[in-house]
Short mmCIF file of C-alpha atoms in Angstrom, two decimals:
data_model
loop_
_atom_site.label_atom_id
_atom_site.label_comp_id
_atom_site.label_asym_id
_atom_site.label_seq_id
_atom_site.Cartn_x
_atom_site.Cartn_y
_atom_site.Cartn_z
CA UNK A 24 18.52 74.98 -11.99
CA UNK A 25 20.97 73.86 -9.31
CA UNK A 26 20.06 71.14 -6.83
CA UNK A 27 21.38 72.04 -3.38
CA UNK A 28 22.04 69.09 -1.13
CA UNK A 29 22.68 69.49 2.57
CA UNK A 30 24.51 67.10 4.84
CA UNK A 31 22.25 65.24 7.22
CA UNK A 32 20.88 67.57 9.90
CA UNK A 33 19.91 66.23 13.32
CA UNK A 34 17.15 68.87 13.37
CA UNK A 35 15.18 67.16 10.60
CA UNK A 36 13.44 64.53 12.80
CA UNK A 37 12.40 67.33 15.16
CA UNK A 38 10.88 69.31 12.28
CA UNK A 39 8.93 66.20 11.27
CA UNK A 40 7.67 65.72 14.83
CA UNK A 41 6.57 69.36 14.99
CA UNK A 42 4.60 69.01 11.75
CA UNK A 43 3.20 65.67 12.89
CA UNK A 44 1.87 67.33 16.04
CA UNK A 45 0.37 70.16 13.97
CA UNK A 46 -1.48 67.66 11.74
CA UNK A 47 -2.60 65.43 14.60
CA UNK A 48 -4.14 68.48 16.25
CA UNK A 49 -6.63 68.74 13.36
CA UNK A 50 -6.67 65.07 12.23
CA UNK A 51 -6.27 63.12 15.50
CA UNK A 52 -6.34 59.69 13.83
CA UNK A 53 -3.97 60.58 11.00
CA UNK A 54 -1.70 57.80 9.73
CA UNK A 55 1.58 59.67 9.18
CA UNK A 56 5.15 58.72 8.35
CA UNK A 57 8.40 60.60 7.82
CA UNK A 58 9.74 59.49 4.41
CA UNK A 59 12.26 60.68 1.86
CA UNK A 60 15.93 61.39 2.39
CA UNK A 61 15.52 63.59 5.48
CA UNK A 62 14.08 60.54 7.26
CA UNK A 63 17.35 58.57 6.83
CA UNK A 64 20.04 59.41 9.40
CA UNK A 65 23.38 60.11 7.75
CA UNK A 66 22.00 60.71 4.25
CA UNK A 67 22.50 63.97 2.40
CA UNK A 68 19.27 65.55 1.17
CA UNK A 69 17.51 68.59 -0.12
CA UNK A 70 16.32 70.22 3.14
CA UNK A 71 12.67 69.32 2.50
CA UNK A 72 10.70 67.31 5.04
CA UNK A 73 8.74 64.68 3.13
CA UNK A 74 5.75 63.33 5.03
CA UNK A 75 3.26 60.68 3.95
CA UNK A 76 -0.39 60.72 5.01
CA UNK A 77 -2.47 57.61 4.35
CA UNK A 78 -6.25 58.15 4.12
CA UNK A 79 -9.17 56.00 3.05
CA UNK A 80 -9.57 57.82 -0.27
CA UNK A 81 -7.07 60.46 -1.33
CA UNK A 82 -9.31 61.65 -4.16
CA UNK A 83 -12.31 62.72 -2.10
CA UNK A 84 -10.20 65.25 -0.11
CA UNK A 85 -12.31 65.09 3.06
CA UNK A 86 -9.06 65.69 4.94
CA UNK A 87 -8.20 68.93 3.11
CA UNK A 88 -10.33 71.45 5.10
CA UNK A 89 -8.75 70.32 8.38
CA UNK A 90 -5.26 70.58 6.91
CA UNK A 91 -6.04 74.01 5.47
CA UNK A 92 -7.08 75.10 8.95
CA UNK A 93 -3.58 74.05 10.09
CA UNK A 94 -1.98 76.16 7.36
CA UNK A 95 -1.43 73.53 4.66
CA UNK A 96 -2.47 74.02 1.04
CA UNK A 97 -2.92 71.63 -1.88
CA UNK A 98 -0.28 72.23 -4.56
CA UNK A 99 -0.45 69.02 -6.65
CA UNK A 100 -3.30 66.74 -7.69
CA UNK A 101 -2.40 63.64 -9.74
CA UNK A 102 -5.73 61.96 -10.49
CA UNK A 103 -4.05 59.70 -13.05
CA UNK A 104 -1.31 58.52 -10.64
CA UNK A 105 -2.77 56.81 -7.57
CA UNK A 106 -4.89 59.94 -6.83
CA UNK A 107 -1.72 61.33 -5.27
CA UNK A 108 -1.95 64.74 -3.58
CA UNK A 109 0.84 67.01 -2.30
CA UNK A 110 0.24 69.74 0.26
CA UNK A 111 2.81 72.32 1.35
CA UNK A 112 3.35 73.24 4.98
CA UNK A 113 2.75 76.70 6.44
CA UNK A 114 6.19 77.70 7.73
CA UNK A 115 8.60 74.80 7.09
CA UNK A 116 9.66 73.39 3.73
CA UNK A 117 7.35 70.36 3.87
CA UNK A 118 5.90 68.12 1.18
CA UNK A 119 2.92 66.23 2.57
CA UNK A 120 2.20 63.32 0.20
CA UNK A 121 -1.28 61.80 0.45
CA UNK A 122 -2.12 58.28 -0.73
CA UNK A 123 -5.13 56.03 -0.30
CA UNK A 124 -4.95 53.07 2.03
CA UNK A 125 -3.92 50.01 0.04
CA UNK A 126 -1.93 51.99 -2.53
CA UNK A 127 1.31 50.16 -3.34
CA UNK A 128 3.19 53.47 -3.17
CA UNK A 129 2.81 53.41 0.62
CA UNK A 130 4.91 50.28 1.09
CA UNK A 131 7.33 51.43 -1.62
CA UNK A 132 8.15 54.59 0.37
CA UNK A 133 8.44 52.74 3.68
CA UNK A 134 10.56 49.89 2.31
CA UNK A 135 12.97 52.33 0.66
CA UNK A 136 13.30 54.40 3.84
CA UNK A 137 13.76 51.42 6.15
CA UNK A 138 16.25 49.74 3.83
CA UNK A 139 18.42 52.86 3.61
CA UNK A 140 18.30 53.24 7.39
CA UNK A 141 19.53 49.65 7.80
CA UNK A 142 21.94 49.18 4.87
CA UNK A 143 24.98 51.46 4.95
CA UNK A 144 26.24 50.25 1.55
CA UNK A 145 23.07 51.20 -0.32
CA UNK A 146 22.78 54.41 1.72
CA UNK A 147 26.23 55.45 0.50
CA UNK A 148 25.44 54.31 -3.06
CA UNK A 149 22.36 56.52 -3.06
CA UNK A 150 24.28 59.46 -1.57
CA UNK A 151 26.97 59.20 -4.28
CA UNK A 152 24.35 59.11 -7.03
CA UNK A 153 22.56 62.12 -5.56
CA UNK A 154 25.78 64.14 -5.30
CA UNK A 155 26.83 63.30 -8.86
CA UNK A 156 23.44 64.30 -10.25
CA UNK A 157 23.18 67.42 -8.09
CA UNK A 158 26.41 68.71 -9.67
CA UNK A 159 24.60 69.05 -13.01
CA UNK A 160 22.28 71.77 -14.25
CA UNK A 161 18.59 70.78 -14.42
CA UNK A 162 15.67 72.49 -16.11
CA UNK A 163 13.23 71.19 -13.49
CA UNK A 164 13.64 69.52 -10.11
CA UNK A 165 11.44 66.69 -11.48
CA UNK A 166 14.18 65.92 -14.03
CA UNK A 167 16.69 65.46 -11.22
CA UNK A 168 14.26 63.15 -9.44
CA UNK A 169 13.71 61.13 -12.62
CA UNK A 170 17.47 60.79 -13.16
CA UNK A 171 17.77 59.09 -9.77
CA UNK A 172 15.30 56.45 -10.93
CA UNK A 173 17.84 53.84 -12.02
CA UNK A 174 19.69 53.71 -8.70
CA UNK A 175 16.42 53.89 -6.74
CA UNK A 176 15.09 50.85 -8.61
CA UNK A 177 18.36 48.98 -8.08
CA UNK A 178 18.15 49.58 -4.33
CA UNK A 179 14.43 48.85 -4.13
CA UNK A 180 14.85 45.53 -5.90
CA UNK A 181 17.30 44.38 -3.23
CA UNK A 182 15.05 45.70 -0.49
CA UNK A 183 11.89 44.05 -1.79
CA UNK A 184 13.56 40.69 -2.30
CA UNK A 185 14.95 40.76 1.24
CA UNK A 186 11.87 42.11 3.00
CA UNK A 187 9.10 40.44 1.03
CA UNK A 188 6.04 40.04 3.28
CA UNK A 189 5.35 36.49 4.41
CA UNK A 190 2.01 34.99 3.45
CA UNK A 191 1.85 33.28 6.80
CA UNK A 192 0.24 29.88 7.11
CA UNK A 193 -1.68 28.72 4.07
CA UNK A 194 -4.88 26.89 4.95
CA UNK A 195 -5.87 24.45 2.22
CA UNK A 196 -9.59 23.85 2.07
CA UNK A 197 -9.19 21.42 -0.82
CA UNK A 198 -6.10 19.27 -0.39
CA UNK A 199 -3.46 19.53 -3.10
CA UNK A 200 -0.43 17.57 -1.90
CA UNK A 201 2.99 18.58 -3.29
CA UNK A 202 4.06 16.70 -6.37
CA UNK A 203 6.65 16.93 -9.13
CA UNK A 204 5.06 19.46 -11.44
CA UNK A 205 6.40 20.20 -14.91
CA UNK A 206 5.55 23.71 -16.05
CA UNK A 207 4.21 23.69 -19.61
CA UNK A 208 4.15 27.04 -21.41
CA UNK A 209 2.13 27.68 -24.54
CA UNK A 210 2.56 30.47 -27.06
CA UNK A 211 0.03 33.26 -26.61
CA UNK A 212 -3.45 32.15 -27.63
CA UNK A 213 -5.99 34.80 -28.74
CA UNK A 214 -8.75 32.68 -27.23
CA UNK A 215 -7.58 33.47 -23.68
CA UNK A 216 -9.32 36.88 -23.45
CA UNK A 217 -12.55 35.19 -24.58
CA UNK A 218 -12.17 32.60 -21.83
CA UNK A 219 -11.78 35.45 -19.36
CA UNK A 220 -14.88 37.22 -20.72
CA UNK A 221 -16.95 34.09 -20.08
CA UNK A 222 -15.62 33.88 -16.51
CA UNK A 223 -16.24 37.57 -15.91
CA UNK A 224 -19.87 37.16 -16.96
CA UNK A 225 -20.19 34.06 -14.77
CA UNK A 226 -18.78 35.86 -11.70
CA UNK A 227 -20.86 38.99 -12.18
CA UNK A 228 -24.03 36.95 -12.63
CA UNK A 229 -23.26 35.03 -9.44
CA UNK A 230 -22.27 37.98 -7.24
CA UNK A 231 -24.02 41.05 -8.63
CA UNK A 232 -23.22 44.14 -6.54
CA UNK A 233 -20.78 42.20 -4.37
CA UNK A 234 -18.22 42.72 -7.16
CA UNK A 235 -16.23 45.87 -6.41
CA UNK A 236 -13.59 45.32 -9.10
CA UNK A 237 -12.82 42.51 -11.51
CA UNK A 238 -9.86 42.18 -13.88
CA UNK A 239 -8.02 39.65 -16.03
CA UNK A 240 -4.43 39.49 -14.74
CA UNK A 241 -1.49 37.12 -15.06
CA UNK A 242 0.30 36.03 -18.20
CA UNK A 243 -2.79 35.06 -20.22
CA UNK A 244 -3.91 38.71 -20.00
CA UNK A 245 -0.83 39.95 -21.89
CA UNK A 246 -0.98 39.68 -25.70
CA UNK A 247 2.10 38.04 -27.15
CA UNK A 248 3.34 36.44 -23.92
CA UNK A 249 3.84 32.71 -23.54
CA UNK A 250 1.93 31.33 -20.57
CA UNK A 251 0.49 28.34 -18.83
CA UNK A 252 -3.10 28.11 -20.18
CA UNK A 253 -4.45 29.39 -16.88
CA UNK A 254 -6.83 32.34 -16.56
CA UNK A 255 -5.96 34.45 -13.51
CA UNK A 256 -8.86 36.60 -12.34
CA UNK A 257 -8.52 39.29 -9.66
CA UNK A 258 -11.75 39.96 -7.76
CA UNK A 259 -12.24 42.67 -5.15
CA UNK A 260 -15.15 42.23 -2.74
CA UNK A 261 -16.09 44.44 0.24
CA UNK A 262 -14.44 42.03 2.71
CA UNK A 263 -12.57 38.97 1.48
CA UNK A 264 -12.62 37.49 5.01
CA UNK A 265 -16.45 37.41 4.91
CA UNK A 266 -16.66 34.22 2.86
CA UNK A 267 -20.42 33.85 3.36
CA UNK A 268 -20.90 36.97 1.24
CA UNK A 269 -19.41 35.44 -1.91
CA UNK A 270 -18.13 31.85 -1.63
CA UNK A 271 -21.52 30.01 -1.69
CA UNK A 272 -22.61 31.90 -4.81
CA UNK A 273 -19.30 31.14 -6.54
CA UNK A 274 -19.55 27.47 -5.58
CA UNK A 275 -23.01 27.43 -7.13
CA UNK A 276 -21.42 28.91 -10.28
CA UNK A 277 -18.91 26.07 -10.51
CA UNK A 278 -15.94 27.27 -8.44
CA UNK A 279 -14.48 25.68 -5.33
CA UNK A 280 -12.50 27.27 -2.50
CA UNK A 281 -8.92 26.03 -2.64
CA UNK A 282 -7.10 28.00 0.05
CA UNK A 283 -7.09 30.85 2.57
CA UNK A 284 -4.12 33.08 3.37
CA UNK A 285 -5.31 34.96 6.44
CA UNK A 286 -1.89 36.50 7.08
CA UNK A 287 -1.53 37.83 3.56
CA UNK A 288 -4.26 40.39 2.88
CA UNK A 289 -6.96 37.78 3.77
CA UNK A 290 -6.41 36.42 0.26
CA UNK A 291 -8.69 33.62 -0.93
CA UNK A 292 -8.11 31.45 -3.98
CA UNK A 293 -10.96 29.71 -5.76
CA UNK A 294 -10.61 27.38 -8.75
CA UNK A 295 -12.45 26.20 -11.82
CA UNK A 296 -11.12 23.44 -14.03
CA UNK A 297 -12.81 23.99 -17.41
CA UNK A 298 -11.12 26.22 -18.39
CA UNK A 299 -8.36 26.29 -15.79
CA UNK A 300 -9.08 29.39 -13.69
CA UNK A 301 -7.47 30.88 -10.59
CA UNK A 302 -9.83 33.36 -8.94
CA UNK A 303 -7.93 35.57 -6.47
CA UNK A 304 -10.15 37.40 -3.98
CA UNK A 305 -8.97 40.44 -2.00
CA UNK A 306 -10.50 43.43 -0.20
CA UNK A 307 -10.51 47.04 -1.46
CA UNK A 308 -7.62 48.43 0.66
CA UNK A 309 -5.11 45.86 -0.60
CA UNK A 310 -1.93 46.83 -2.43
CA UNK A 311 -2.02 43.65 -4.51
CA UNK A 312 -4.51 45.36 -6.83
CA UNK A 313 -1.94 48.03 -7.71
CA UNK A 314 0.82 45.46 -8.01
CA UNK A 315 -0.97 42.85 -10.15
CA UNK A 316 -2.71 45.31 -12.45
CA UNK A 317 0.42 47.47 -12.68
CA UNK A 318 2.50 44.41 -13.64
CA UNK A 319 0.00 43.46 -16.34
CA UNK A 320 -0.20 46.97 -17.78
CA UNK A 321 3.58 47.38 -17.77
CA UNK A 322 4.04 44.17 -19.75
CA UNK A 323 1.29 45.15 -22.17
CA UNK A 324 2.98 48.46 -22.98
CA UNK A 325 6.72 47.71 -22.66
CA UNK A 326 7.95 45.02 -25.09
CA UNK A 327 11.43 44.94 -23.53
CA UNK A 328 9.99 44.01 -20.13
CA UNK A 329 7.69 41.44 -21.72
CA UNK A 330 10.67 39.86 -23.48
CA UNK A 331 12.71 39.80 -20.25
CA UNK A 332 9.86 38.11 -18.40
CA UNK A 333 9.31 35.54 -21.15
CA UNK A 334 13.00 34.64 -21.24
CA UNK A 335 12.89 34.03 -17.51
CA UNK A 336 9.73 31.94 -17.73
CA UNK A 337 11.05 29.75 -20.53
CA UNK A 338 14.37 29.15 -18.75
CA UNK A 339 12.59 28.11 -15.54
CA UNK A 340 9.89 26.06 -17.27
CA UNK A 341 12.56 23.63 -18.44
CA UNK A 342 12.96 22.38 -14.87
CA UNK A 343 10.75 20.07 -12.80
CA UNK A 344 9.28 21.67 -9.69
CA UNK A 345 8.16 20.04 -6.45
CA UNK A 346 5.37 22.63 -6.28
CA UNK A 347 4.10 25.14 -8.81
CA UNK A 348 4.61 27.75 -6.06
CA UNK A 349 8.35 27.03 -6.27
CA UNK A 350 8.31 27.99 -9.96
CA UNK A 351 6.51 31.22 -9.03
CA UNK A 352 9.08 31.95 -6.31
CA UNK A 353 11.92 31.43 -8.79
CA UNK A 354 10.42 34.20 -10.97
CA UNK A 355 10.09 36.59 -8.03
CA UNK A 356 13.16 38.74 -8.69
CA UNK A 357 12.22 39.63 -12.26
CA UNK A 358 8.56 40.08 -11.29
CA UNK A 359 9.47 42.50 -8.50
CA UNK A 360 11.81 44.39 -10.84
CA UNK A 361 9.04 44.90 -13.39
CA UNK A 362 6.45 45.83 -10.74
CA UNK A 363 8.84 48.44 -9.35
CA UNK A 364 9.24 49.89 -12.84
CA UNK A 365 5.45 50.01 -13.11
CA UNK A 366 5.16 51.83 -9.78
CA UNK A 367 7.96 54.34 -10.49
#
């Protein structure tokens, strides 16, 4: 199979706008974006208009009948990959990608597009890689797409590190003034999953049906990885900003509210000291679920990534940090790299 690339065509944005109007006629509140190479002025591309539709739940397909009425048809269902759906357009070569709100793939597509629009060096790097790969013979177009993965990840890593979302102002409910904080790592301890199991039972008993999702994340959730002896728990509740719905019950169970980050997904952090627990609370449509769980699962299944992360942690742990957050920030590049691999 030959991959045919076309030079950038000024008609592509107009084709997107025409399809956008067609979809908005049947889904007036649709959240749509032009993504992929045809959305980047000056970039060569296969002449396929990639569009992204963000819905509340891609898997339930409530949106499909309306799109079928507009001439679209479902061609791909990936229930094991973010419930991703692809629909084809009626009379233009269109791929309409559908993701659920809060899926980390949404920001991944937008960050990649916006970075290539803004950075001429990486835009040209990507174009060269595409041309070199398009000159080869491919059994499937998916193989060509997979072969681009290395350069895509290289570009995305730069983009994510430059355009990382700010957490905004952190409101400390319990004061923890900055202090020189040595980071002490311990070799993996098989007792850590048991500590998590006790905390899971405690949280579920306290909150009942308020628990939407609950997972052990962070380094203590990864067998074989050195870590601070700190159990990170990720809790999803219906609305993390509605503290009355869950904070009093967790306080009764022995936690205390440490901080609020209203500008960063309405994240709340609660603590327990015996054992040392960080309880992160988010709402359902929050990409941090995909990112934190994806990071954990990648490290559990890819020893080379686990070794890379441990080397980084041990090198940084030898320093003294003004704040533990500074240690976490110093790890950010390798963390983002591994998350991007998990999301690929």
